[in-house]
Every structure is written in structure tokens, then in C-alpha cells.
Coordinates of N, CA and C and ligand atoms in Angstrom, one line a residue:
M14 N 81.1 92.3 87.0 CA 81.7 93.1 88.1 C 80.6 93.6 89.0
K15 N 80.9 93.7 90.3 CA 80.0 94.3 91.3 C 80.2 95.8 91.4
T16 N 79.2 96.4 92.1 CA 79.4 97.8 92.5 C 79.6 97.9 94.0
K17 N 80.6 98.6 94.4 CA 80.8 98.8 95.8 C 80.6 100.2 96.2
K18 N 80.0 100.4 97.4 CA 79.8 101.7 97.9 C 81.2 102.3 98.3
A19 N 81.5 103.6 98.0 CA 82.8 104.2 98.3 C 83.1 104.0 99.8
A20 N 82.1 104.1 100.7 CA 82.4 104.0 102.1 C 82.9 102.7 102.5
E21 N 82.6 101.6 101.7 CA 83.1 100.3 102.1 C 84.6 100.2 101.9
T22 N 85.2 101.1 101.2 CA 86.6 101.0 101.0 C 87.4 101.9 102.0
Y23 N 86.6 102.5 102.9 CA 87.3 103.4 103.9 C 88.3 102.6 104.8
T24 N 89.5 103.2 104.9 CA 90.5 102.5 105.7 C 91.2 103.6 106.6
L25 N 91.5 103.2 107.8 CA 92.2 104.1 108.8 C 93.4 103.5 109.3
K26 N 94.5 104.3 109.4 CA 95.7 103.7 109.9 C 96.3 104.8 110.9
T27 N 96.8 104.4 112.0 CA 97.4 105.3 113.0 C 98.8 104.9 113.3
E28 N 99.7 105.9 113.2 CA 101.1 105.6 113.4 C 101.7 106.6 114.4
M29 N 102.7 106.2 115.2 CA 103.5 107.2 116.0 C 104.8 107.4 115.3
V30 N 105.3 108.6 115.3 CA 106.6 108.9 114.7 C 107.7 108.5 115.7
L31 N 108.5 107.5 115.4 CA 109.5 107.0 116.3 C 110.9 107.4 115.8
P32 N 111.9 107.3 116.6 CA 113.2 107.8 116.2 C 113.7 107.3 114.9
N33 N 113.5 106.1 114.6 CA 114.0 105.5 113.3 C 113.2 106.1 112.1
D34 N 112.1 106.8 112.3 CA 111.4 107.4 111.2 C 111.8 108.8 110.9
T35 N 112.7 109.3 111.6 CA 113.0 110.8 111.5 C 114.4 111.1 110.9
N36 N 114.5 112.3 110.5 CA 115.9 112.8 110.0 C 116.6 113.4 111.2
T37 N 117.7 114.1 111.0 CA 118.5 114.6 112.1 C 117.9 115.8 112.8
L38 N 116.8 116.3 112.2 CA 116.1 117.5 112.8 C 114.9 116.9 113.7
G39 N 114.8 115.6 113.7 CA 113.7 115.0 114.5 C 112.3 115.2 113.8
N40 N 112.4 115.3 112.4 CA 111.2 115.4 111.6 C 110.9 114.1 110.9
L41 N 109.7 113.7 110.7 CA 109.3 112.5 110.0 C 109.9 112.6 108.5
M42 N 110.6 111.5 108.1 CA 111.1 111.5 106.7 C 110.0 111.4 105.7
G43 N 110.1 112.1 104.6 CA 109.0 112.1 103.6 C 108.8 110.7 103.0
G44 N 109.9 109.9 102.9 CA 109.8 108.6 102.3 C 109.0 107.7 103.2
K45 N 109.1 107.9 104.5 CA 108.4 107.0 105.5 C 106.9 107.3 105.4
L46 N 106.6 108.6 105.3 CA 105.2 109.0 105.1 C 104.6 108.4 103.8
M47 N 105.4 108.5 102.8 CA 105.0 107.9 101.5 C 104.7 106.4 101.5
H48 N 105.6 105.8 102.3 CA 105.4 104.3 102.5 C 104.1 104.0 103.2
W49 N 103.7 104.8 104.2 CA 102.5 104.6 104.9 C 101.3 104.9 104.0
I50 N 101.5 106.0 103.2 CA 100.4 106.3 102.3 C 100.2 105.2 101.2
D51 N 101.3 104.7 100.7 CA 101.2 103.6 99.7 C 100.5 102.4 100.3
I52 N 100.8 102.0 101.6 CA 100.2 100.8 102.2 C 98.7 101.0 102.4
I53 N 98.3 102.2 103.0 CA 96.9 102.3 103.3 C 96.1 102.4 102.0
A54 N 96.7 103.0 100.9 CA 96.0 103.1 99.6 C 95.8 101.7 99.0
A55 N 96.8 100.9 99.2 CA 96.7 99.5 98.6 C 95.6 98.8 99.3
I56 N 95.5 99.0 100.7 CA 94.4 98.3 101.4 C 93.0 98.7 100.9
A57 N 92.9 100.0 100.7 CA 91.6 100.5 100.3 C 91.3 100.0 98.9
A58 N 92.3 99.9 98.0 CA 92.1 99.4 96.6 C 91.7 97.9 96.6
Q59 N 92.3 97.2 97.6 CA 92.0 95.8 97.7 C 90.6 95.6 98.2
K60 N 90.2 96.4 99.1 CA 88.8 96.3 99.6 C 87.8 96.6 98.5
A61 N 88.2 97.5 97.6 CA 87.3 97.8 96.5 C 87.2 96.7 95.4
S62 N 88.4 96.1 95.2 CA 88.5 95.2 94.0 C 88.5 93.7 94.4
N63 N 88.8 93.5 95.7 CA 89.1 92.1 96.1 C 90.1 91.4 95.2
R64 N 91.1 92.1 94.8 CA 92.1 91.6 93.9 C 93.5 92.0 94.4
T65 N 94.5 91.4 93.9 CA 95.9 91.9 94.1 C 96.0 93.2 93.3
V66 N 96.6 94.2 93.9 CA 96.8 95.5 93.3 C 98.2 95.9 93.3
V67 N 98.6 96.7 92.3 CA 99.9 97.3 92.3 C 99.8 98.9 92.1
T68 N 100.7 99.6 92.6 CA 100.7 101.0 92.5 C 101.1 101.4 91.1
A69 N 100.3 102.1 90.4 CA 100.6 102.6 89.0 C 101.1 104.0 89.0
S70 N 100.6 104.9 89.9 CA 101.1 106.2 90.0 C 100.7 106.9 91.3
V71 N 101.6 107.8 91.7 CA 101.3 108.7 92.9 C 101.3 110.1 92.4
D72 N 100.3 110.9 92.6 CA 100.3 112.3 92.2 C 101.2 113.1 93.1
T73 N 101.5 114.3 92.8 CA 102.3 115.1 93.6 C 101.9 115.2 95.1
I74 N 102.9 115.0 96.0 CA 102.6 115.2 97.4 C 103.4 116.3 97.9
D75 N 102.8 117.3 98.5 CA 103.5 118.5 99.1 C 103.7 118.3 100.6
F76 N 104.9 118.6 101.1 CA 105.2 118.5 102.5 C 105.3 120.0 103.0
N77 N 104.2 120.5 103.5 CA 104.2 121.9 103.9 C 104.7 122.2 105.3
S78 N 104.5 121.3 106.2 CA 105.0 121.5 107.5 C 105.5 120.2 108.1
P79 N 106.6 120.3 108.9 CA 107.2 119.1 109.5 C 106.3 118.3 110.4
I80 N 106.4 117.0 110.5 CA 105.8 116.2 111.5 C 106.8 115.7 112.4
K81 N 106.6 116.0 113.7 CA 107.7 115.9 114.7 C 107.7 114.5 115.4
L82 N 108.9 114.1 115.8 CA 109.1 112.9 116.6 C 108.1 112.9 117.7
G83 N 107.4 111.7 117.9 CA 106.5 111.6 119.0 C 105.0 111.9 118.6
E84 N 104.9 112.6 117.4 CA 103.5 113.0 117.0 C 102.8 111.7 116.4
I85 N 101.5 111.8 116.4 CA 100.6 110.7 115.9 C 100.3 111.1 114.5
V86 N 100.3 110.1 113.6 CA 100.0 110.4 112.2 C 98.7 109.5 111.9
L87 N 97.7 110.2 111.5 CA 96.4 109.5 111.2 C 96.2 109.6 109.7
L88 N 96.1 108.4 109.1 CA 95.9 108.3 107.6 C 94.6 107.7 107.3
E89 N 93.8 108.4 106.4 CA 92.5 107.9 106.0 C 92.5 107.7 104.5
A90 N 92.1 106.5 104.0 CA 92.0 106.3 102.6 C 90.7 105.9 102.2
Q91 N 90.3 106.3 101.0 CA 89.0 105.8 100.4 C 89.2 105.8 98.8
V92 N 88.6 104.8 98.2 CA 88.6 104.8 96.7 C 87.6 105.9 96.3
T93 N 88.0 106.8 95.4 CA 87.1 107.8 94.9 C 86.3 107.3 93.6
R94 N 87.0 106.5 92.8 CA 86.4 106.1 91.5 C 87.2 104.9 91.0
A95 N 86.5 104.0 90.3 CA 87.1 102.9 89.6 C 86.9 103.1 88.1
F96 N 87.9 102.7 87.3 CA 87.8 102.9 85.9 C 87.7 101.4 85.3
T97 N 88.5 101.0 84.4 CA 88.4 99.7 83.9 C 89.2 98.7 84.7
T98 N 90.5 98.9 84.8 CA 91.3 98.0 85.7 C 92.0 98.9 86.8
S99 N 91.8 100.2 86.7 CA 92.4 101.0 87.7 C 91.5 101.7 88.7
M100 N 92.0 102.1 89.8 CA 91.2 102.8 90.8 C 92.0 104.0 91.3
E101 N 91.3 105.1 91.6 CA 91.9 106.3 92.2 C 91.6 106.2 93.7
I102 N 92.7 106.4 94.5 CA 92.5 106.4 96.0 C 92.9 107.7 96.5
R103 N 92.1 108.3 97.4 CA 92.4 109.5 98.1 C 92.9 109.2 99.5
V104 N 94.1 109.7 99.9 CA 94.6 109.5 101.2 C 94.7 110.9 101.9
N105 N 94.1 111.0 103.0 CA 94.1 112.3 103.8 C 94.9 112.0 105.1
V106 N 95.9 112.9 105.3 CA 96.8 112.7 106.4 C 96.6 113.9 107.4
H107 N 96.4 113.5 108.7 CA 96.4 114.5 109.8 C 97.5 114.1 110.8
T108 N 97.9 115.1 111.6 CA 98.8 114.8 112.7 C 98.1 115.2 114.0
E109 N 98.5 114.5 115.0 CA 98.0 114.9 116.4 C 99.1 114.9 117.4
N110 N 99.2 116.0 118.1 CA 100.2 116.1 119.2 C 99.5 115.7 120.5
L111 N 99.8 114.5 121.1 CA 99.1 114.0 122.2 C 99.4 114.9 123.5
T112 N 100.4 115.7 123.5 CA 100.7 116.5 124.7 C 99.8 117.7 124.7
T113 N 99.7 118.4 123.5 CA 99.0 119.6 123.4 C 97.5 119.4 123.0
G114 N 97.3 118.2 122.4 CA 96.0 117.9 121.9 C 95.7 118.5 120.5
E115 N 96.7 119.2 120.0 CA 96.5 119.9 118.7 C 96.5 118.9 117.6
R116 N 95.5 119.1 116.7 CA 95.3 118.2 115.5 C 95.4 119.1 114.3
R117 N 96.2 118.7 113.3 CA 96.2 119.6 112.1 C 96.3 118.7 110.8
P118 N 95.7 119.3 109.7 CA 95.8 118.6 108.4 C 97.3 118.6 107.9
S119 N 97.7 117.5 107.3 CA 99.1 117.5 106.8 C 99.2 117.3 105.3
N120 N 98.6 116.3 104.8 CA 98.8 116.1 103.3 C 97.5 115.4 102.7
I121 N 97.3 115.7 101.5 CA 96.3 114.9 100.7 C 97.0 114.3 99.5
A122 N 96.8 113.0 99.3 CA 97.5 112.4 98.2 C 96.5 111.6 97.4
F123 N 96.7 111.5 96.1 CA 95.9 110.7 95.2 C 96.8 109.7 94.5
L124 N 96.4 108.4 94.6 CA 97.2 107.4 94.0 C 96.3 106.6 93.1
T125 N 97.0 105.9 92.1 CA 96.3 105.0 91.2 C 96.8 103.6 91.4
F126 N 95.9 102.7 91.6 CA 96.3 101.3 91.7 C 95.6 100.5 90.6
V127 N 96.3 99.5 90.1 CA 95.7 98.6 89.1 C 95.6 97.2 89.6
A128 N 94.4 96.6 89.4 CA 94.2 95.2 89.8 C 94.9 94.3 88.8
V129 N 95.6 93.3 89.3 CA 96.3 92.4 88.3 C 96.1 91.0 88.7
D130 N 96.3 90.1 87.7 CA 96.2 88.6 87.9 C 97.6 88.2 88.4
Q131 N 97.7 86.8 88.5 CA 99.0 86.3 89.0 C 100.1 86.5 88.1
S132 N 99.9 86.8 86.8 CA 101.0 87.1 85.9 C 101.3 88.6 85.8
G133 N 100.5 89.4 86.6 CA 100.7 90.8 86.6 C 100.0 91.6 85.5
N134 N 99.0 90.9 84.8 CA 98.2 91.5 83.8 C 97.0 92.2 84.4
P135 N 96.7 93.4 83.9 CA 95.6 94.2 84.5 C 94.3 93.4 84.3
I136 N 93.4 93.5 85.3 CA 92.1 92.8 85.2 C 91.0 93.8 85.7
P137 N 89.8 93.6 85.1 CA 88.7 94.6 85.5 C 88.4 94.6 87.0
V138 N 87.9 95.8 87.4 CA 87.6 96.0 88.9 C 86.2 96.3 89.1
N139 N 85.7 96.1 90.3 CA 84.4 96.6 90.7 C 84.2 98.1 90.5
Q140 N 83.0 98.5 90.2 CA 82.8 100.0 90.1 C 82.5 100.6 91.5
I141 N 82.6 101.9 91.6 CA 82.4 102.5 92.9 C 81.2 103.4 92.9
E142 N 80.4 103.3 93.9 CA 79.2 104.1 94.0 C 79.4 105.2 95.0
A143 N 79.4 106.5 94.6 CA 79.6 107.6 95.5 C 78.2 107.9 96.1
E144 N 78.1 108.1 97.4 CA 76.8 108.4 98.0 C 76.7 109.8 98.6
T145 N 77.7 110.2 99.4 CA 77.6 111.5 100.0 C 78.0 112.6 99.0
E146 N 77.7 113.9 99.3 CA 78.1 115.0 98.4 C 79.6 115.0 98.2
E147 N 80.3 114.8 99.3 CA 81.8 114.8 99.2 C 82.3 113.7 98.3
E148 N 81.7 112.5 98.5 CA 82.2 111.4 97.6 C 81.8 111.6 96.1
K149 N 80.7 112.3 95.9 CA 80.3 112.6 94.5 C 81.2 113.6 93.9
E150 N 81.7 114.6 94.7 CA 82.6 115.5 94.2 C 84.0 114.9 93.9
W151 N 84.4 114.0 94.8 CA 85.7 113.2 94.5 C 85.5 112.4 93.3
F152 N 84.4 111.8 93.1 CA 84.1 110.9 92.0 C 84.2 111.7 90.7
D153 N 83.4 112.8 90.7 CA 83.4 113.6 89.4 C 84.8 114.1 89.1
D154 N 85.5 114.7 90.1 CA 86.8 115.2 89.8 C 87.9 114.2 89.5
A155 N 87.6 112.9 89.8 CA 88.6 111.9 89.5 C 88.9 111.7 88.0
L156 N 87.9 112.0 87.2 CA 88.1 111.9 85.8 C 89.1 112.9 85.3
R157 N 89.0 114.1 85.7 CA 89.9 115.2 85.3 C 91.3 114.8 85.8
R158 N 91.4 114.4 87.1 CA 92.7 114.0 87.6 C 93.3 112.9 86.8
R159 N 92.5 111.9 86.5 CA 93.0 110.7 85.7 C 93.5 111.2 84.4
E160 N 92.8 112.0 83.7 CA 93.3 112.4 82.3 C 94.5 113.3 82.4
L161 N 94.6 114.1 83.5 CA 95.8 114.9 83.6 C 97.0 114.0 83.9
R162 N 96.8 113.0 84.8 CA 98.0 112.1 85.1 C 98.4 111.3 83.9
L163 N 97.4 110.8 83.1 CA 97.7 110.0 81.9 C 98.4 110.9 80.8
F164 N 98.0 112.2 80.8 CA 98.7 113.1 79.9 C 100.1 113.3 80.3
L165 N 100.3 113.5 81.6 CA 101.7 113.7 82.1 C 102.6 112.5 81.9
A166 N 101.9 111.3 82.0 CA 102.6 110.0 81.8 C 102.8 109.8 80.3
G167 N 102.4 110.7 79.4 CA 102.5 110.5 78.0 C 101.6 109.4 77.4
R168 N 100.5 109.1 78.1 CA 99.6 108.0 77.6 C 98.4 108.6 76.8
I169 N 98.1 109.8 77.0 CA 97.1 110.4 76.1 C 97.5 111.8 75.7
K170 N 96.8 112.3 74.7 CA 97.1 113.6 74.2 C 95.9 114.6 74.6
I171 N 96.2 115.9 74.6 CA 95.1 116.8 75.0 C 93.9 116.6 74.1
D172 N 94.2 116.3 72.8 CA 93.1 116.2 71.8 C 92.2 115.0 72.2
D173 N 92.7 114.1 72.9 CA 91.9 112.9 73.3 C 91.0 113.2 74.5
S174 N 91.2 114.3 75.2 CA 90.5 114.5 76.4 C 89.7 115.8 76.5
E175 N 88.4 115.7 76.6 CA 87.6 116.9 76.7 C 87.9 117.6 78.0
Q176 N 88.2 116.9 79.1 CA 88.5 117.4 80.4 C 89.7 118.3 80.3
L177 N 90.8 117.9 79.6 CA 92.0 118.6 79.5 C 91.9 119.8 78.6
Q178 N 91.1 119.7 77.6 CA 90.8 120.8 76.7 C 90.1 121.9 77.5
K179 N 89.2 121.5 78.4 CA 88.5 122.5 79.2 C 89.5 123.2 80.1
L180 N 90.5 122.4 80.6 CA 91.4 122.9 81.6 C 92.5 123.9 81.0
F181 N 93.0 123.4 79.8 CA 94.1 124.2 79.2 C 93.7 125.1 78.1
L182 N 92.6 124.9 77.4 CA 92.3 125.7 76.2 C 91.2 126.7 76.5
V183 N 90.9 127.0 77.8 CA 89.9 128.0 78.1 C 90.2 129.3 77.4
G184 N 89.3 129.9 76.7 CA 89.5 131.2 76.1 C 90.1 131.2 74.7
E185 N 90.6 130.0 74.3 CA 91.2 129.9 72.9 C 90.1 129.8 71.9
N186 N 90.3 130.4 70.7 CA 89.2 130.2 69.7 C 89.5 129.0 68.8
Ligands
COA213 C1 100.5 99.3 86.4 C2 100.7 98.3 85.3 C3 100.0 97.0 85.7 C4 99.9 98.9 84.0 O1 100.2 98.0 83.0 P1 100.0 98.4 81.5 O2 100.6 97.3 80.6 O3 100.5 99.8 81.3 O4 98.5 98.2 81.3 P2 97.4 99.1 80.6 O5 98.0 100.0 79.5 O6 96.3 98.1 80.2 O7 96.9 100.0 81.7 C5 96.1 99.4 82.8 C6 95.6 100.5 83.6 O8 96.6 101.2 84.3 C7 96.4 102.6 84.1 N1 97.7 103.3 84.1 C8 98.8 102.8 83.5 N2 99.9 103.7 83.7 C9 99.4 104.6 84.5 C10 99.9 105.8 85.1 N3 101.2 106.2 85.0 N4 99.1 106.6 85.9 C11 97.8 106.2 86.1 N5 97.2 105.1 85.6 C12 98.0 104.4 84.8 C13 95.7 102.7 82.7 O9 95.1 104.0 82.6 C14 94.8 101.6 82.8 O10 93.7 101.9 83.6 P3 92.1 101.5 83.1 O11 92.2 100.1 82.7 O12 91.3 101.8 84.3 O13 91.8 102.4 82.0 C15 102.2 98.1 84.9 O14 102.7 99.3 84.4 C16 103.0 97.6 86.1 O15 103.0 96.5 86.5 N6 103.7 98.6 86.7 C17 104.5 98.2 87.9 C18 103.7 98.2 89.2 C19 104.6 98.2 90.4 O16 105.5 97.4 90.5 N7 104.3 99.1 91.3 C20 105.1 99.3 92.4 C21 106.2 100.2 92.1 S1 107.4 100.4 93.3

């Protein structure tokens, strides 16, 4: 397997919120935003692995403020870390109002994609090299996020994870 620089997986997508994307209040529907997030994350994961990828999981996404009809949605994705067959992708969403020029952060999402062969079986992926301080932080934290999501999916136990023990058992004797 090769090693790819995290920055090589950077992907940018720009969308405008159109009438068909909104609810009756004129706000972007959450499902539409999740669709865009899924697509951009898949592209970043394919850049990293040069393989067909499937979505294995999406961490919690909070919708704290509405995105209005006519606003611009800027999505940026980058692979934070690769494991054996899976990769974690960070998607950062901003909105921009072209009339007022206001730009504001909207959501941050973490997704896990798995590279698969033509039969859908997981296959090993290229490793990711973090270069900047920010990428190194995302890389380090990716292990804790991975173990938490695998625990929530019932795939590992707290006893199997040093990271989760640190998180949940602080102060216990
Ligand atoms: C994702 C999928 C390929 C995993 O297959 P599997 O038989 O569970 O394979 P494995 O147990 O070998 O796991 C493969 C990798 O997936 C990861 N994984 C599996 N389930 C996961 C979950 N819920 N969250 C995060 N990672 C997960 C494993 O940790 C492993 O990663 P690693 O190799 O880097 O350690 C399989 O579940 C699948 O095809 N799911 C459907 C994908 C799909 O259709 N997505 C679109 C949904 S609309």
C-alpha cells in the first residue's frame, strides 16, 4: 500500500439552495445536506484509496441554524486517517449569503468509508500522512472517534479500547 498526504484528498463542493431542496419554511432539508456530505466524503475517500468505497457510518450531525433558500453551501472534505480497510473523512460545511456577503460555519461531520472489491468485500487502503498541525490533530483524534463509533455499533467493548477507558473510566480505581 502507498502513503498519501492528507492534503491530496482535499475536496471542495459548492451548491446553491434551490426551491426543490427546501421545506415549506424555505430552509434546506437536512436529508439534502446529508446527501451532499455523503457524496463529497465518498470523493475524498476515493482520492485516498483509488478504490470503490461504501459508506460504513456517519457520526452525529447537528443542525444548529437553518440554511435558507438561495444561500450558497460550501462543503470541504479531507481524509483524516486510514486504518486497515476503512477511512475517516471530515466534512466541514459553511454557508454564504451572496447578498450580504455573510459567511458562517454550519456543520462538521465525520464519516467512515470502507474500500471494497467488486464483490463488496473490504480491501486494504493507502495510509494517510498528516502534515500540518491541524491534520495531525485530526489524525490523532481519529483513533478515539473510531473506537467510540465501533463501541456504539456494538463492534468492540470498552475493555478492548485504551482510548475509551481513558474517556469513560477517568477517576475510577
Ligand atoms: C461497510 C461494510 C463493507 C463492512 O463490512 P464488514 O463485513 O462489517 O467488514 P469488516 O468487519 O471486515 O469491517 C471492515 C471495516 O469496516 C469498519 N466498520 C464496519 N462497520 C463499521 C461502523 N458501523 N462504523 C465504522 N466502521 C465500521 C471496520 O472497523 C473495518 O475497518 P478496518 O478494516 O479499517 O479496521 C459492510 O457492512 C457493507 O457493505 N455495508 C453496506 C455499505 C453501504 O451500502 N453503504 C451505503 C448505505 S446507504
